[in-house]
Amino acid sequence: MVQKSKKPLPPSKTSAPVAPKRRGRPRAYQPEIALGKALDLFRKDGFAATSLDDLSAATGMNRPSLYGAFGDKRELYIKSYARYRADARAAMIDIFRDELPIRRRLERIFAVALDIYLSGDSGPRGCFTVMTAASEAVSDPEIRTLVLEGFSELDKSFTACFRLAKQNGELPQTADPVVLAQVASATIHSIAVRARARVPRKDLEAIVKGAIDVMCGPVSKT
């Protein structure tokens, strides 16, 4: 008995190739946004009180992603501090460069500083350098170097302002630009601490006005 030959099976329909799954962070991941979230958290709570779980929740990144993007918690803290300094520098650089009368220049610098220190969704956050980095600088040499660099940069910027004002005859020849710069920096640090303690802005502005009068001389009443 001859077996009937089987009909050839129709060619199977092949489905479209499936794209391989992407590994790692999703495309929506944006390092600068995540770093900004971490910065906000460190400014509010400091280094020790901020946990990796807190950072993960704030940035929307799990721990492996955080480590992959920024390193450990200390590295993320240092990157956040560097970002804070860069932002503060960008906010003030034009004022330091503009050749304004010294009193007007100081008024603008301190006004911007208050804007920075009084910002925060949950209340004034003060200055990252004074409120948290200075504490970590006690035991961490790298952070201490960054803090001292920040102090020196601010002092030098103020010194250049007072030196120009002296050359323009706005200050007496006996004025010492270096000393005046240190007074200006100390005023910056003072209002940062008071801002964090929720001293009202009008009171902080009164402190600023008094300090400017000391540095530049009171406004003459004619």
Short mmCIF file of N, CA and C in Angstrom, two decimals, residues 91-158:
data_model
loop_
_atom_site.label_atom_id
_atom_site.label_comp_id
_atom_site.label_asym_id
_atom_site.label_seq_id
_atom_site.Cartn_x
_atom_site.Cartn_y
_atom_site.Cartn_z
N ALA A 91 24.66 83.24 40.21
CA ALA A 91 23.67 84.24 40.60
C ALA A 91 24.31 85.59 40.91
N MET A 92 25.60 85.59 41.30
CA MET A 92 26.23 86.83 41.75
C MET A 92 27.33 87.35 40.84
N ILE A 93 27.78 86.55 39.89
CA ILE A 93 28.98 86.92 39.15
C ILE A 93 28.83 88.24 38.41
N ASP A 94 27.67 88.49 37.84
CA ASP A 94 27.48 89.74 37.09
C ASP A 94 27.53 90.96 38.01
N ILE A 95 27.02 90.79 39.24
CA ILE A 95 27.03 91.92 40.18
C ILE A 95 28.47 92.23 40.59
N PHE A 96 29.27 91.20 40.82
CA PHE A 96 30.65 91.43 41.19
C PHE A 96 31.44 92.05 40.03
N ARG A 97 31.05 91.74 38.81
CA ARG A 97 31.78 92.25 37.64
C ARG A 97 31.36 93.67 37.26
N ASP A 98 30.08 94.01 37.46
CA ASP A 98 29.60 95.33 37.08
C ASP A 98 30.29 96.41 37.92
N GLU A 99 30.68 97.48 37.29
CA GLU A 99 31.35 98.56 38.01
C GLU A 99 30.31 99.55 38.55
N LEU A 100 29.55 99.07 39.52
CA LEU A 100 28.54 99.91 40.17
C LEU A 100 29.17 100.67 41.33
N PRO A 101 28.55 101.75 41.77
CA PRO A 101 28.99 102.37 43.02
C PRO A 101 28.98 101.33 44.14
N ILE A 102 29.93 101.41 45.04
CA ILE A 102 30.13 100.35 46.02
C ILE A 102 28.90 100.09 46.88
N ARG A 103 28.21 101.14 47.29
CA ARG A 103 27.02 100.93 48.12
C ARG A 103 25.95 100.16 47.33
N ARG A 104 25.72 100.58 46.10
CA ARG A 104 24.71 99.90 45.27
C ARG A 104 25.12 98.46 45.00
N ARG A 105 26.39 98.24 44.76
CA ARG A 105 26.87 96.89 44.48
C ARG A 105 26.65 95.99 45.70
N LEU A 106 26.98 96.48 46.88
CA LEU A 106 26.80 95.68 48.10
C LEU A 106 25.32 95.39 48.36
N GLU A 107 24.49 96.39 48.14
CA GLU A 107 23.05 96.19 48.34
C GLU A 107 22.54 95.05 47.45
N ARG A 108 22.98 95.02 46.21
CA ARG A 108 22.53 93.97 45.29
C ARG A 108 23.08 92.60 45.67
N ILE A 109 24.34 92.56 46.08
CA ILE A 109 24.94 91.28 46.49
C ILE A 109 24.20 90.70 47.68
N PHE A 110 23.95 91.50 48.68
CA PHE A 110 23.27 91.01 49.88
C PHE A 110 21.81 90.65 49.58
N ALA A 111 21.18 91.36 48.68
CA ALA A 111 19.79 91.04 48.32
C ALA A 111 19.71 89.66 47.66
N VAL A 112 20.66 89.38 46.76
CA VAL A 112 20.69 88.06 46.12
C VAL A 112 20.99 86.98 47.15
N ALA A 113 21.90 87.26 48.07
CA ALA A 113 22.22 86.30 49.12
C ALA A 113 20.98 85.97 49.95
N LEU A 114 20.20 86.98 50.30
CA LEU A 114 18.99 86.74 51.07
C LEU A 114 17.98 85.92 50.26
N ASP A 115 17.89 86.19 48.98
CA ASP A 115 17.00 85.38 48.13
C ASP A 115 17.38 83.90 48.21
N ILE A 116 18.68 83.62 48.18
CA ILE A 116 19.16 82.24 48.24
C ILE A 116 18.89 81.64 49.61
N TYR A 117 19.22 82.36 50.67
CA TYR A 117 19.13 81.81 52.02
C TYR A 117 17.69 81.63 52.50
N LEU A 118 16.80 82.47 52.01
CA LEU A 118 15.41 82.40 52.46
C LEU A 118 14.55 81.48 51.59
N SER A 119 15.15 80.87 50.58
CA SER A 119 14.39 79.98 49.70
C SER A 119 14.20 78.62 50.34
N GLY A 120 13.17 77.90 49.88
CA GLY A 120 12.92 76.55 50.38
C GLY A 120 11.44 76.31 50.56
N ASP A 121 10.95 75.18 50.06
CA ASP A 121 9.52 74.88 50.16
C ASP A 121 9.08 74.69 51.61
N SER A 122 9.98 74.16 52.44
CA SER A 122 9.61 73.89 53.83
C SER A 122 10.17 74.92 54.80
N GLY A 123 10.68 76.02 54.25
CA GLY A 123 11.22 77.08 55.11
C GLY A 123 12.61 77.46 54.68
N PRO A 124 13.15 78.57 55.21
CA PRO A 124 14.48 79.04 54.82
C PRO A 124 15.55 77.98 55.06
N ARG A 125 16.46 77.83 54.09
CA ARG A 125 17.48 76.79 54.19
C ARG A 125 18.86 77.35 54.53
N GLY A 126 19.00 78.67 54.52
CA GLY A 126 20.30 79.24 54.84
C GLY A 126 21.33 78.93 53.77
N CYS A 127 22.58 78.87 54.19
CA CYS A 127 23.71 78.67 53.28
C CYS A 127 24.26 77.26 53.45
N PHE A 128 24.43 76.54 52.37
CA PHE A 128 24.98 75.17 52.41
C PHE A 128 26.34 75.18 53.10
N THR A 129 27.19 76.15 52.76
CA THR A 129 28.54 76.21 53.33
C THR A 129 28.50 76.35 54.84
N VAL A 130 27.75 77.32 55.30
CA VAL A 130 27.74 77.64 56.73
C VAL A 130 26.95 76.62 57.54
N MET A 131 25.82 76.17 57.00
CA MET A 131 24.90 75.36 57.79
C MET A 131 25.26 73.87 57.83
N THR A 132 25.90 73.35 56.80
CA THR A 132 26.18 71.91 56.81
C THR A 132 27.61 71.57 56.40
N ALA A 133 28.13 72.21 55.34
CA ALA A 133 29.48 71.85 54.88
C ALA A 133 30.54 72.19 55.93
N ALA A 134 30.37 73.30 56.64
CA ALA A 134 31.35 73.67 57.66
C ALA A 134 31.42 72.63 58.78
N SER A 135 30.30 72.00 59.08
CA SER A 135 30.29 70.94 60.09
C SER A 135 31.04 69.71 59.60
N GLU A 136 30.81 69.32 58.36
CA GLU A 136 31.49 68.15 57.79
C GLU A 136 32.97 68.42 57.58
N ALA A 137 33.34 69.69 57.43
CA ALA A 137 34.74 70.04 57.20
C ALA A 137 35.63 69.68 58.39
N VAL A 138 35.05 69.55 59.57
CA VAL A 138 35.83 69.23 60.77
C VAL A 138 36.55 67.89 60.61
N SER A 139 35.88 66.91 60.01
CA SER A 139 36.45 65.56 59.93
C SER A 139 36.78 65.10 58.52
N ASP A 140 36.41 65.90 57.50
CA ASP A 140 36.63 65.49 56.13
C ASP A 140 37.54 66.49 55.43
N PRO A 141 38.80 66.13 55.15
CA PRO A 141 39.75 67.08 54.56
C PRO A 141 39.30 67.62 53.20
N GLU A 142 38.68 66.78 52.38
CA GLU A 142 38.27 67.23 51.06
C GLU A 142 37.18 68.29 51.15
N ILE A 143 36.21 68.05 52.03
CA ILE A 143 35.15 69.04 52.22
C ILE A 143 35.73 70.31 52.85
N ARG A 144 36.67 70.14 53.77
CA ARG A 144 37.30 71.32 54.39
C ARG A 144 38.00 72.17 53.33
N THR A 145 38.67 71.53 52.38
CA THR A 145 39.33 72.26 51.31
C THR A 145 38.32 73.04 50.48
N LEU A 146 37.19 72.42 50.17
CA LEU A 146 36.15 73.09 49.39
C LEU A 146 35.58 74.29 50.14
N VAL A 147 35.36 74.12 51.44
CA VAL A 147 34.82 75.21 52.25
C VAL A 147 35.80 76.38 52.30
N LEU A 148 37.08 76.08 52.55
CA LEU A 148 38.08 77.15 52.62
C LEU A 148 38.24 77.85 51.27
N GLU A 149 38.14 77.08 50.18
CA GLU A 149 38.19 77.68 48.85
C GLU A 149 37.01 78.64 48.65
N GLY A 150 35.84 78.23 49.14
CA GLY A 150 34.66 79.10 49.02
C GLY A 150 34.83 80.38 49.80
N PHE A 151 35.37 80.29 51.03
CA PHE A 151 35.61 81.48 51.83
C PHE A 151 36.60 82.41 51.12
N SER A 152 37.68 81.83 50.62
CA SER A 152 38.71 82.62 49.96
C SER A 152 38.18 83.29 48.70
N GLU A 153 37.38 82.57 47.93
CA GLU A 153 36.82 83.13 46.70
C GLU A 153 35.92 84.33 47.01
N LEU A 154 35.10 84.20 48.06
CA LEU A 154 34.21 85.31 48.44
C LEU A 154 35.02 86.51 48.92
N ASP A 155 36.02 86.25 49.76
CA ASP A 155 36.86 87.34 50.25
C ASP A 155 37.54 88.09 49.10
N LYS A 156 38.06 87.35 48.14
CA LYS A 156 38.76 87.98 47.02
C LYS A 156 37.81 88.80 46.16
N SER A 157 36.60 88.29 45.98
CA SER A 157 35.62 89.02 45.17
C SER A 157 35.25 90.34 45.84
N PHE A 158 35.02 90.29 47.16
CA PHE A 158 34.70 91.53 47.89
C PHE A 158 35.91 92.48 47.89
#
